Amino acid sequence: PARYFDTKTTEPISFFLSGLEELLAWQPNSNDDFNISAVPLAKRQPLLHSKRPRTLVCHDMRGGYLEDRFIQGSATRNPYVFYHWRYIDIFVYFSHHTVTIPPVVWTNAAHRNGVSVLGTFITEWTDGEKLCEAFLAGGEEAYSAVAKQLARIAQHYRFDGWLVNIENTLSAAAVGNLAPFLRDLTAQVHSAVPGGLVIWYDSVLQDGTLRWQNELNEENRVYFDACDGLFTNYNWKEEQLQHTRRLAGPRHADVYVGVDVFARGDVIGGGFDTDKSLRLIRQHSLSAAIFAPGWVYEHLGEENFLQNENRFWGLLAEYLPTHSICTLPLATSFSLGMGTSRFLDGKDEESGPWYDLSVQEIQPLYPEHQGRLSTSCCLQDAWCGGSSLRLQGTIPPGEESVAVRLFSLQMPAPPKLFLTLLYKLEGPQPDDFTVALEVTTWDSGTCLEGNPTSLPEPNGRHHPRFLPAPPPGLAKLLAACHHGSHGWTSRCYELALQDCSLRDLSVIVSRQEPSPEETSFTCLLGEVRVLDTASVAASPPQVHSVTASQLWWQ
C-alpha cells in the first residue's frame, strides 16, 4: 500500500494522516511495523518534570516527510541532521497535515539521546473549522474518540505525545468542548505513554476567536490549565514575559516561549541573533521553544551546514542547560547518522553518500571556547559509521594540557570501570602529544537531590590506569584494545572507585614536552566506551522466539 511503501522503490516509509476520517479509521496494521520506534527513551538528568526551564525544538522543514521518511535510510547528499541533543528536552516534528506522526528515524535518534518526541495535531483555515465543528461541537463521545485515537497512535509508534495547534475560529458549541477535549487527551496520553506530554499552541481564545496572544493570560489560561504546557506565539515583548511569569506561578517551566529562527514578523533576535531572545526568556525563568532551527540549512545552504550548525548552537549554549547521562554502558562512535562513506574499524568500506538517523549514535556535548577549542564532526575519516569527533585547539604557553568535556554524567560509580578510547592525532607532529581519558567524581554525600540545576564542583579527578591488554574475561568484547588500525590508536583503561558519583567524562590532550609557546593540535575521536566491569563480565541474556517478517528479496 502506498501509505506504507514508496511507490518507486517499494521501501518502507513514514507517513501522516489527513483529515478526521483517516484519524478515526486508523488501526495498527502489520504493514506499519517498520514505523514503530525500536529505541526506548534513554534516562537522563535532570528529569523532564524538574522545575528547571526547558528547551523545545520544533522542526518544520519544507512541509516535512522529506528524505527522513525513508525508514531504512537513503543515499542523500548533504542531508539535514540534528545532533545537539544534550542541550534540548523535547523535539516536535511539525507539518501542516492534520496528524503529523513523527518519522520513526527522528524518534529513534532522539530517544537514544534521552529526548522526548511529539507529533502535531493541527487544524487550520476553513477546513479546520469544519473539522473542529465535527469533533468538538459533536459532544463528549466525538471528542473523546479523537483523544483516544491520538493516544493510541503515540502508544503504538512509541513516541511521547502531541503538540495541539487549533489555528481557526471555533463556534460557541465547539469552543465549549475544547478545554474538556484537551483534558481528556492529556489524561489518555499520560495513561498510554509513560512520561507522555500534551502541549497547547497559543492560538484560539476561550471565546473561540483566533488571536495569537504571545503570552499566557486570562484569555488562554484555560487551555494551559488543561494540559502539560503552552507554546507561545513569536511576537512577544519583554513585558509579556513578565506577565506570563507572574501568571504561570510554580508552572513557569511549562510555558515554552516561541522563538522563530526565521525572524518572521515583529520579533526579537532570530538567525545568529537568536541568543538575544533566549537571554530574555531565561531571565524570567521560562522555557523556550525554538521554531525552525533548520534555518541554518535552508537559509545558509547545505554546503557548510555542519560548520554553520555548530556556530548557531554554540552561540546559544550559554542559555541551554545541558543534560547528564545516568546509565551505563556508555558507548559511542559519534556517528551523525549520515556520511560521505561508511567506515568499519577505521577502513572506508563503502564510498557514497548515505543518510539514516536511526543509526545516529549517542551525541556528546559540543564545547566551543573562542579561539582556544572547537568541537566538530569529521566526515572524511571515522572509526565506525559515517563520522568521528574532531577536537581542534591550542595548549596555552606554559600549560601542559587541555581538557575537553565530552559528557556530563550523574550516577553512582560502580566499584570498577573499564574505559576504551580510539583516537587519531593529525597535523605535522602527532608524536608531540598524548591523549587520555579523565573521569571526575564527587563524594556520594555531596550529591544534590531534588532540583539539580547547579551541581557541586567535582572533588575528585581520576586518570584511569592504562591496561596494555584487556583482562581475559573481556578480551572478546574489548578486542579493539589490542590494536588500532588505519592510523587509529586504541587504548584500554581501568578505574576502581569507592562511594562516589560520576560527574564528567573528558579527553585530555597533553604535550610530551613543556613549551613556552602555544601549541595547536587536531585530534579525531573514533570511539569512547565506559563499561561497568561487573555487568560486562556477566553473560548476556538469552534471546528466544525470534521471528522475521516483511522480507523482500531484490
Coordinates of C-alpha atoms in Angstrom, one line a residue:
P1 CA 0.0 0.0 0.0
A2 CA 1.3 3.5 -1.0
R3 CA 0.8 4.8 2.5
Y4 CA 3.4 2.4 3.9
F5 CA 5.8 1.8 1.0
D6 CA 7.4 4.1 -1.5
T7 CA 5.8 3.5 -4.9
K8 CA 9.1 4.0 -6.8
T9 CA 11.4 1.8 -4.6
T10 CA 9.0 -0.3 -2.5
E11 CA 11.0 0.8 0.6
P12 CA 9.1 1.3 3.9
I13 CA 8.3 5.0 4.6
S14 CA 6.9 7.1 7.4
F15 CA 3.5 8.8 6.9
F16 CA 0.9 11.3 8.2
L17 CA -2.9 11.2 8.4
S18 CA -5.1 13.7 6.6
G19 CA -8.5 14.7 8.0
L20 CA -10.8 13.3 10.7
E21 CA -11.9 10.3 8.7
E22 CA -8.3 8.9 8.3
L23 CA -7.6 9.6 12.0
L24 CA -10.8 7.8 13.3
A25 CA -10.2 4.9 10.8
W26 CA -6.6 4.3 11.9
Q27 CA -5.8 0.9 13.2
P28 CA -2.5 -0.8 13.8
N29 CA -1.5 -2.7 10.7
S30 CA 1.3 -5.2 10.1
N31 CA 2.5 -3.0 7.2
D32 CA 3.5 -0.3 9.6
D33 CA 5.7 -2.4 11.8
F34 CA 8.7 -0.5 10.4
N35 CA 7.3 2.7 11.8
I36 CA 7.4 1.6 15.4
S37 CA 10.4 3.1 17.3
A38 CA 12.9 0.4 18.3
V39 CA 14.7 2.7 20.8
P40 CA 13.3 3.3 24.3
L41 CA 13.6 6.8 25.7
A42 CA 17.1 6.8 27.4
K43 CA 17.2 8.0 31.1
R44 CA 18.8 11.4 31.7
Q45 CA 19.2 14.0 34.4
P46 CA 17.5 16.3 35.3
L47 CA 14.2 14.7 34.6
L48 CA 11.8 16.4 32.2
H49 CA 9.4 17.2 35.1
S50 CA 12.0 19.0 37.1
K51 CA 11.4 22.8 37.6
R52 CA 14.4 23.8 35.6
P53 CA 13.4 25.8 32.4
R54 CA 13.4 23.5 29.4
T55 CA 14.3 23.8 25.7
L56 CA 11.9 22.5 23.0
V57 CA 12.9 22.4 19.3
C58 CA 10.1 22.5 16.7
H59 CA 11.3 21.1 13.4
D60 CA 9.4 22.5 10.4
M61 CA 11.1 22.0 7.1
R62 CA 9.6 22.4 3.6
G63 CA 6.4 20.6 4.5
G64 CA 8.1 17.6 6.3
Y65 CA 8.5 14.0 5.3
L66 CA 11.5 14.6 3.0
E67 CA 14.3 12.1 2.9
D68 CA 13.7 11.5 6.6
R69 CA 10.6 9.5 5.5
F70 CA 12.8 6.6 4.3
I71 CA 12.9 4.3 7.4
Q72 CA 15.9 2.3 6.2
G73 CA 17.8 5.3 5.0
S74 CA 18.6 6.9 1.6
A75 CA 21.6 7.9 -0.5
T76 CA 21.1 11.6 0.2
R77 CA 24.0 14.0 -0.2
N78 CA 24.3 16.8 2.4
P79 CA 21.1 15.9 4.4
Y80 CA 19.7 17.8 7.3
V81 CA 20.7 16.3 10.7
F82 CA 20.2 17.5 14.3
Y83 CA 22.8 16.4 16.9
H84 CA 22.8 19.0 19.8
W85 CA 20.6 16.6 21.8
R86 CA 22.4 17.2 25.1
Y87 CA 21.1 20.8 25.0
I88 CA 17.4 20.2 24.5
D89 CA 14.5 18.4 26.3
I90 CA 11.7 18.0 23.7
F91 CA 11.7 17.6 19.9
V92 CA 8.5 18.4 18.0
Y93 CA 8.1 17.2 14.4
F94 CA 5.8 19.8 12.7
S95 CA 3.9 19.8 9.4
H96 CA 0.6 21.1 8.1
H97 CA -1.1 17.7 7.8
T98 CA -3.9 17.0 10.3
V99 CA -2.0 14.3 12.2
T100 CA 1.8 14.5 11.9
I101 CA 3.3 11.2 13.1
P102 CA 7.0 11.8 13.6
P103 CA 9.1 9.8 11.2
V104 CA 10.5 6.9 13.2
V105 CA 14.1 7.8 12.4
W106 CA 13.7 11.0 14.4
T107 CA 12.1 9.2 17.3
N108 CA 15.0 6.6 17.3
A109 CA 17.7 9.3 17.3
A110 CA 16.0 11.5 19.9
H111 CA 15.2 8.6 22.3
R112 CA 18.8 7.3 22.1
N113 CA 19.9 10.7 23.4
G114 CA 17.1 10.9 26.0
V115 CA 14.9 13.5 24.3
S116 CA 11.1 13.2 24.1
V117 CA 9.4 13.4 20.7
L118 CA 6.0 14.9 20.0
G119 CA 3.8 14.7 16.9
T120 CA 1.5 17.5 15.8
F121 CA -2.3 17.6 15.7
I122 CA -3.3 20.7 13.7
T123 CA -6.5 22.2 12.2
E124 CA -6.4 25.4 10.2
W125 CA -8.4 27.6 7.7
T126 CA -12.0 26.8 6.8
D127 CA -11.3 23.1 6.5
G128 CA -10.1 23.3 10.1
E129 CA -13.3 25.0 11.2
K130 CA -15.3 22.2 9.7
L131 CA -13.1 19.5 11.2
C132 CA -13.4 21.1 14.7
E133 CA -17.1 21.5 14.3
A134 CA -17.4 17.8 13.5
F135 CA -15.5 16.5 16.6
L136 CA -15.8 19.3 19.2
A137 CA -19.4 20.5 18.7
G138 CA -20.4 16.9 18.5
G139 CA -20.1 16.4 22.2
E140 CA -18.1 14.2 24.6
E141 CA -18.4 11.0 22.6
A142 CA -17.0 12.6 19.4
Y143 CA -14.0 14.4 21.0
S144 CA -13.2 11.5 23.3
A145 CA -12.9 9.3 20.2
V146 CA -10.3 11.7 18.7
A147 CA -8.4 11.9 22.0
K148 CA -8.4 8.1 22.3
Q149 CA -7.0 7.7 18.7
L150 CA -4.3 10.2 19.2
A151 CA -3.2 8.5 22.4
R152 CA -3.3 5.1 20.7
I153 CA -1.2 6.3 17.8
A154 CA 1.5 7.7 20.2
Q155 CA 1.5 4.5 22.2
H156 CA 1.6 2.3 19.1
Y157 CA 4.5 4.1 17.3
R158 CA 6.3 4.7 20.7
F159 CA 6.7 8.5 20.6
D160 CA 5.8 10.7 23.5
G161 CA 2.8 12.8 22.9
W162 CA 1.3 15.8 20.9
L163 CA 1.5 19.5 20.2
V164 CA -2.1 20.6 19.6
N165 CA -2.5 23.6 17.3
I166 CA -6.1 24.8 16.6
E167 CA -5.5 27.7 14.1
N168 CA -9.1 28.5 13.2
T169 CA -12.1 30.2 14.8
L170 CA -14.5 28.0 16.7
S171 CA -18.2 28.1 17.1
A172 CA -19.6 28.5 20.7
A173 CA -20.6 24.8 20.8
A174 CA -17.0 23.8 19.7
V175 CA -15.1 26.1 22.0
G176 CA -17.2 24.9 24.9
N177 CA -15.7 21.4 24.5
L178 CA -12.1 22.5 23.7
A179 CA -10.8 22.5 27.3
P180 CA -12.6 19.2 28.1
F181 CA -11.0 17.7 24.9
L182 CA -7.5 18.8 26.0
R183 CA -8.0 17.4 29.5
D184 CA -9.2 14.1 28.1
L185 CA -6.4 13.9 25.6
T186 CA -3.8 14.7 28.3
A187 CA -5.2 12.1 30.6
Q188 CA -5.3 9.5 27.8
V189 CA -1.7 10.2 26.7
H190 CA -0.5 10.1 30.3
S191 CA -2.1 6.7 30.8
A192 CA -1.0 5.2 27.4
V193 CA 2.6 6.6 27.2
P194 CA 4.9 6.7 30.2
G195 CA 6.2 10.3 30.6
G196 CA 3.8 11.4 27.8
L197 CA 3.1 15.1 27.1
V198 CA 0.5 17.3 25.5
I199 CA 1.4 20.9 24.7
W200 CA -1.0 23.6 23.5
Y201 CA -0.1 26.2 20.9
D202 CA -1.1 29.8 21.7
S203 CA -3.9 30.3 19.1
V204 CA -7.6 30.2 19.9
L205 CA -9.0 32.1 22.9
Q206 CA -11.6 30.9 25.4
D207 CA -14.4 32.7 23.4
G208 CA -13.4 30.9 20.1
T209 CA -11.7 33.7 18.3
L210 CA -8.3 33.1 16.7
R211 CA -5.9 35.7 18.1
W212 CA -2.4 34.9 19.0
Q213 CA -1.5 36.3 22.4
N214 CA 2.3 35.9 22.6
E215 CA 1.9 35.3 26.3
L216 CA 0.0 33.4 28.9
N217 CA -3.0 35.5 30.0
E218 CA -6.6 35.2 31.2
E219 CA -7.8 34.6 27.6
N220 CA -5.9 31.4 27.0
R221 CA -5.1 30.2 30.5
V222 CA -8.0 27.7 30.5
Y223 CA -6.0 25.6 27.9
F224 CA -2.7 25.9 29.8
D225 CA -4.5 24.6 32.9
A226 CA -5.9 21.6 30.9
C227 CA -2.6 20.2 29.6
D228 CA 1.1 19.9 30.2
G229 CA 2.3 23.2 28.7
L230 CA 1.8 26.3 26.5
F231 CA 3.9 27.1 23.4
T232 CA 3.5 30.8 22.8
N233 CA 3.5 32.7 19.5
Y234 CA 6.7 34.5 18.5
N235 CA 5.8 38.3 18.5
W236 CA 6.3 38.9 22.3
K237 CA 7.8 41.8 24.1
E238 CA 9.6 41.7 27.4
E239 CA 6.6 43.0 29.5
Q240 CA 4.7 39.9 28.2
L241 CA 7.3 37.6 29.6
Q242 CA 7.0 39.4 33.0
H243 CA 3.2 39.0 32.8
T244 CA 3.5 35.3 31.8
R245 CA 5.9 34.5 34.6
R246 CA 3.6 36.1 37.2
L247 CA 0.5 34.2 35.9
A248 CA 2.2 30.8 35.5
G249 CA 3.4 30.8 39.1
P250 CA 5.0 27.5 40.1
R251 CA 4.3 26.2 36.5
H252 CA 6.7 28.7 34.9
A253 CA 8.8 25.9 33.3
D254 CA 5.6 24.7 31.5
V255 CA 5.5 27.9 29.3
Y256 CA 7.6 27.5 26.2
V257 CA 8.2 30.9 24.8
G258 CA 8.2 30.8 21.0
V259 CA 11.3 31.9 19.1
D260 CA 11.1 31.9 15.3
V261 CA 14.7 31.5 13.9
F262 CA 13.5 32.8 10.6
A263 CA 12.5 36.1 12.5
R264 CA 9.2 36.5 10.7
G265 CA 7.1 39.4 12.0
D266 CA 8.0 41.8 14.8
V267 CA 10.3 39.6 16.8
I268 CA 13.4 39.9 19.0
G269 CA 16.5 38.1 17.5
G270 CA 16.3 35.2 15.0
G271 CA 19.1 33.8 12.9
F272 CA 22.5 34.2 14.5
D273 CA 20.9 36.7 17.0
T274 CA 18.6 34.0 18.5
D275 CA 20.6 34.3 21.7
K276 CA 19.0 37.8 22.3
S277 CA 15.6 36.3 22.7
L278 CA 16.9 33.3 24.7
R279 CA 18.6 35.7 27.2
L280 CA 15.3 37.5 27.9
I281 CA 13.3 34.2 28.2
R282 CA 15.8 32.8 30.7
Q283 CA 15.9 36.0 32.8
H284 CA 12.3 35.3 33.5
S285 CA 12.9 31.6 34.3
L286 CA 10.7 30.4 31.4
S287 CA 11.2 27.5 28.9
A288 CA 12.0 28.2 25.3
A289 CA 10.5 26.8 22.0
I290 CA 13.0 27.2 19.2
F291 CA 10.9 27.1 16.0
A292 CA 12.5 26.1 12.6
P293 CA 16.2 25.9 13.5
G294 CA 16.5 24.3 10.1
W295 CA 17.0 28.0 9.1
V296 CA 20.7 27.2 9.2
Y297 CA 20.3 24.5 6.5
E298 CA 17.5 26.2 4.4
H299 CA 18.8 29.8 4.5
L300 CA 22.6 29.4 4.6
G301 CA 22.7 26.4 2.3
E302 CA 23.7 22.8 2.5
E303 CA 27.4 23.1 1.7
N304 CA 28.8 24.4 5.0
F305 CA 25.9 23.1 7.1
L306 CA 27.8 21.4 9.8
Q307 CA 30.1 24.3 10.4
N308 CA 27.1 26.8 10.5
E309 CA 25.1 24.5 12.7
N310 CA 27.9 24.3 15.3
R311 CA 28.2 28.1 15.2
F312 CA 24.4 28.5 15.6
W313 CA 24.1 26.2 18.7
G314 CA 27.5 27.4 20.1
L315 CA 26.0 31.0 20.3
L316 CA 23.0 29.6 22.3
A317 CA 24.9 27.2 24.5
E318 CA 25.1 29.7 27.4
Y319 CA 21.3 29.7 27.7
L320 CA 20.7 25.9 27.1
P321 CA 21.2 23.9 30.3
T322 CA 22.7 20.5 29.4
H323 CA 21.7 17.0 30.4
S324 CA 23.7 14.2 32.1
I325 CA 23.8 10.6 31.1
C326 CA 22.7 8.4 34.1
T327 CA 23.1 4.8 32.9
L328 CA 26.0 2.6 31.8
P329 CA 27.2 1.2 29.5
L330 CA 28.0 4.4 27.6
A331 CA 29.4 3.6 24.1
T332 CA 29.5 5.8 21.1
S333 CA 31.4 6.3 17.8
F334 CA 29.9 9.8 17.4
S335 CA 28.3 9.0 14.0
L336 CA 25.7 11.5 12.9
G337 CA 23.6 9.0 11.0
M338 CA 24.9 10.3 7.7
G339 CA 28.1 10.4 5.8
T340 CA 30.0 10.5 2.5
S341 CA 31.4 7.0 3.2
R342 CA 30.7 4.1 5.6
F343 CA 33.7 3.2 7.8
L344 CA 34.3 0.0 9.8
D345 CA 37.4 -0.5 12.1
G346 CA 38.9 2.7 10.6
K347 CA 38.6 1.5 7.0
D348 CA 36.5 3.2 4.3
E349 CA 34.2 0.2 3.4
E350 CA 31.8 1.9 1.0
S351 CA 32.1 5.3 -0.6
G352 CA 29.0 7.3 -1.4
P353 CA 26.5 9.5 0.5
W354 CA 24.1 7.9 3.0
Y355 CA 21.5 9.2 5.5
D356 CA 19.9 7.2 8.2
L357 CA 19.1 9.0 11.5
S358 CA 18.1 5.7 13.1
V359 CA 21.8 4.7 13.3
Q360 CA 22.9 8.1 14.7
E361 CA 25.0 7.3 17.8
I362 CA 24.8 9.0 21.3
Q363 CA 26.0 12.6 20.8
P364 CA 28.4 14.4 23.1
L365 CA 28.5 18.0 24.3
Y366 CA 30.0 20.3 21.6
P367 CA 32.2 22.6 23.7
E368 CA 33.4 25.8 22.0
H369 CA 35.9 28.2 23.5
Q370 CA 36.6 31.1 21.2
G371 CA 40.0 30.6 19.6
R372 CA 41.0 28.0 22.1
L373 CA 38.9 25.0 21.3
S374 CA 36.4 23.8 18.8
T375 CA 34.5 20.5 18.6
S376 CA 33.0 19.4 15.3
C377 CA 32.1 16.4 13.1
C378 CA 34.6 15.0 10.7
L379 CA 33.1 13.1 7.7
Q380 CA 36.4 12.5 6.0
D381 CA 37.7 9.9 8.5
A382 CA 36.0 7.7 11.1
W383 CA 36.4 4.5 13.1
C384 CA 32.9 3.3 12.7
G385 CA 29.8 4.7 10.9
G386 CA 30.0 8.0 9.0
S387 CA 31.9 10.4 11.1
S388 CA 34.3 11.0 14.0
L389 CA 34.5 13.8 16.5
R390 CA 37.2 16.4 15.7
L391 CA 38.8 18.3 18.5
Q392 CA 40.9 21.3 17.4
G393 CA 42.5 23.6 19.8
T394 CA 45.6 25.1 21.3
I395 CA 47.5 24.4 24.5
P396 CA 48.4 27.8 26.0
P397 CA 52.1 28.7 26.7
G398 CA 53.4 27.2 30.0
E399 CA 50.4 24.8 30.3
E400 CA 50.8 21.1 29.8
S401 CA 47.4 20.0 28.6
V402 CA 43.8 20.9 27.6
A403 CA 40.7 19.0 28.9
V404 CA 37.7 18.6 26.6
R405 CA 34.5 17.7 28.4
L406 CA 32.6 15.1 26.3
F407 CA 29.7 14.1 28.6
S408 CA 28.3 15.1 31.9
L409 CA 27.4 12.0 34.0
Q410 CA 25.1 11.7 37.0
M411 CA 25.0 8.2 38.6
P412 CA 26.6 6.2 41.5
A413 CA 30.0 4.9 40.3
P414 CA 30.3 1.1 40.2
P415 CA 33.3 -0.3 42.1
K416 CA 35.2 -0.8 38.8
L417 CA 35.0 0.8 35.4
F418 CA 36.6 -0.2 32.1
L419 CA 37.1 2.5 29.5
T420 CA 38.2 2.3 25.9
L421 CA 39.3 5.1 23.6
L422 CA 40.1 5.2 19.9
Y423 CA 41.8 8.3 18.6
K424 CA 43.9 9.7 15.8
L425 CA 46.2 12.7 16.0
E426 CA 46.5 14.8 12.9
G427 CA 48.9 17.6 12.0
P428 CA 52.6 17.9 11.3
Q429 CA 53.9 16.4 14.6
P430 CA 51.4 14.0 16.1
D431 CA 54.1 12.4 18.2
D432 CA 54.3 15.7 20.3
F433 CA 51.0 14.9 22.0
T434 CA 49.4 12.2 24.2
V435 CA 45.7 11.6 24.5
A436 CA 43.9 10.1 27.6
L437 CA 40.6 10.0 29.4
E438 CA 39.7 11.7 32.7
V439 CA 36.8 11.0 34.9
T440 CA 35.7 13.4 37.6
T441 CA 33.6 12.4 40.6
W442 CA 32.1 13.8 43.8
D443 CA 31.6 12.1 47.1
S444 CA 28.2 10.5 47.4
G445 CA 27.4 12.6 50.5
T446 CA 27.6 15.8 48.5
C447 CA 25.2 14.6 45.8
L448 CA 22.3 17.0 45.4
E449 CA 18.9 15.5 45.3
G450 CA 15.7 17.2 44.2
N451 CA 16.3 20.1 41.8
P452 CA 19.7 19.6 40.2
T453 CA 20.0 23.0 38.5
S454 CA 23.6 23.5 39.7
L455 CA 25.8 20.7 40.7
P456 CA 28.6 20.9 43.2
E457 CA 32.2 21.2 41.8
P458 CA 33.8 17.8 41.4
N459 CA 36.1 16.9 44.2
G460 CA 37.9 14.0 42.5
R461 CA 39.9 13.9 39.2
H462 CA 40.8 10.4 38.2
H463 CA 43.1 9.4 35.4
P464 CA 42.2 5.7 34.7
R465 CA 45.0 3.2 34.8
F466 CA 46.3 2.2 31.3
L467 CA 46.0 -1.5 30.6
P468 CA 48.4 -2.9 27.9
A469 CA 45.9 -5.7 27.2
P470 CA 42.3 -6.4 28.3
P471 CA 41.7 -8.9 31.1
P472 CA 40.9 -12.4 29.9
G473 CA 37.2 -12.3 30.6
L474 CA 36.7 -9.2 28.5
A475 CA 39.2 -9.9 25.7
K476 CA 36.5 -10.7 23.1
L477 CA 34.4 -7.7 23.8
L478 CA 37.4 -5.3 24.1
A479 CA 39.2 -6.7 21.0
A480 CA 39.8 -3.2 19.9
C481 CA 42.3 -2.8 22.8
H482 CA 44.8 -5.0 21.1
H483 CA 45.2 -2.8 18.1
G484 CA 44.1 0.3 16.4
S485 CA 44.3 0.2 12.6
H486 CA 44.5 2.6 9.6
G487 CA 46.3 5.1 11.8
W488 CA 43.9 4.9 14.8
T489 CA 45.4 4.3 18.3
S490 CA 43.5 2.2 20.7
R491 CA 43.7 2.5 24.5
C492 CA 42.1 0.5 27.3
Y493 CA 41.8 1.7 30.9
E494 CA 40.6 0.5 34.3
L495 CA 39.4 2.7 37.2
A496 CA 38.4 1.5 40.7
L497 CA 36.2 3.8 42.7
Q498 CA 34.5 3.8 46.1
D499 CA 31.5 5.7 47.5
C500 CA 31.3 8.4 44.8
S501 CA 29.2 9.6 41.9
L502 CA 30.4 10.0 38.4
R503 CA 30.4 13.6 37.2
D504 CA 32.2 14.2 33.8
L505 CA 34.0 12.3 31.2
S506 CA 36.7 14.3 29.4
V507 CA 39.5 13.8 27.0
I508 CA 42.9 15.2 28.0
V509 CA 45.3 16.3 25.2
S510 CA 48.8 16.8 26.6
R511 CA 52.2 17.9 25.3
Q512 CA 55.0 15.5 25.6
E513 CA 57.5 18.4 26.4
P514 CA 56.7 21.6 28.2
S515 CA 56.9 24.6 26.0
P516 CA 56.8 28.4 26.4
E517 CA 54.8 28.7 23.2
E518 CA 51.3 28.0 22.3
T519 CA 50.9 24.6 20.5
S520 CA 48.0 23.7 18.2
F521 CA 46.5 20.2 18.0
T522 CA 43.9 18.3 16.0
C523 CA 42.6 15.0 17.4
L524 CA 39.9 12.8 16.0
L525 CA 37.9 10.6 18.4
G526 CA 36.7 7.4 16.8
E527 CA 35.0 5.7 19.8
V528 CA 34.6 6.0 23.6
R529 CA 33.2 3.4 25.9
V530 CA 32.6 3.4 29.6
L531 CA 31.6 0.0 31.0
D532 CA 30.7 -1.3 34.4
T533 CA 33.0 -4.3 34.8
A534 CA 30.5 -6.4 36.8
S535 CA 27.8 -6.2 34.2
V536 CA 30.1 -6.7 31.2
A537 CA 31.6 -9.9 32.7
A538 CA 28.1 -11.3 33.2
S539 CA 26.8 -13.4 30.3
P540 CA 24.2 -11.7 28.2
P541 CA 20.6 -12.7 28.4
Q542 CA 19.5 -15.5 26.1
V543 CA 17.2 -14.4 23.3
H544 CA 14.2 -16.6 22.5
S545 CA 11.4 -16.8 19.8
V546 CA 13.0 -14.6 17.2
T547 CA 10.6 -14.0 14.2
A548 CA 11.3 -12.3 10.9
S549 CA 8.6 -10.7 8.8
Q550 CA 8.2 -8.3 5.8
L551 CA 11.0 -10.0 3.9
W552 CA 11.5 -8.7 0.4
W553 CA 14.2 -10.0 -1.9
Q554 CA 15.7 -7.9 -4.7

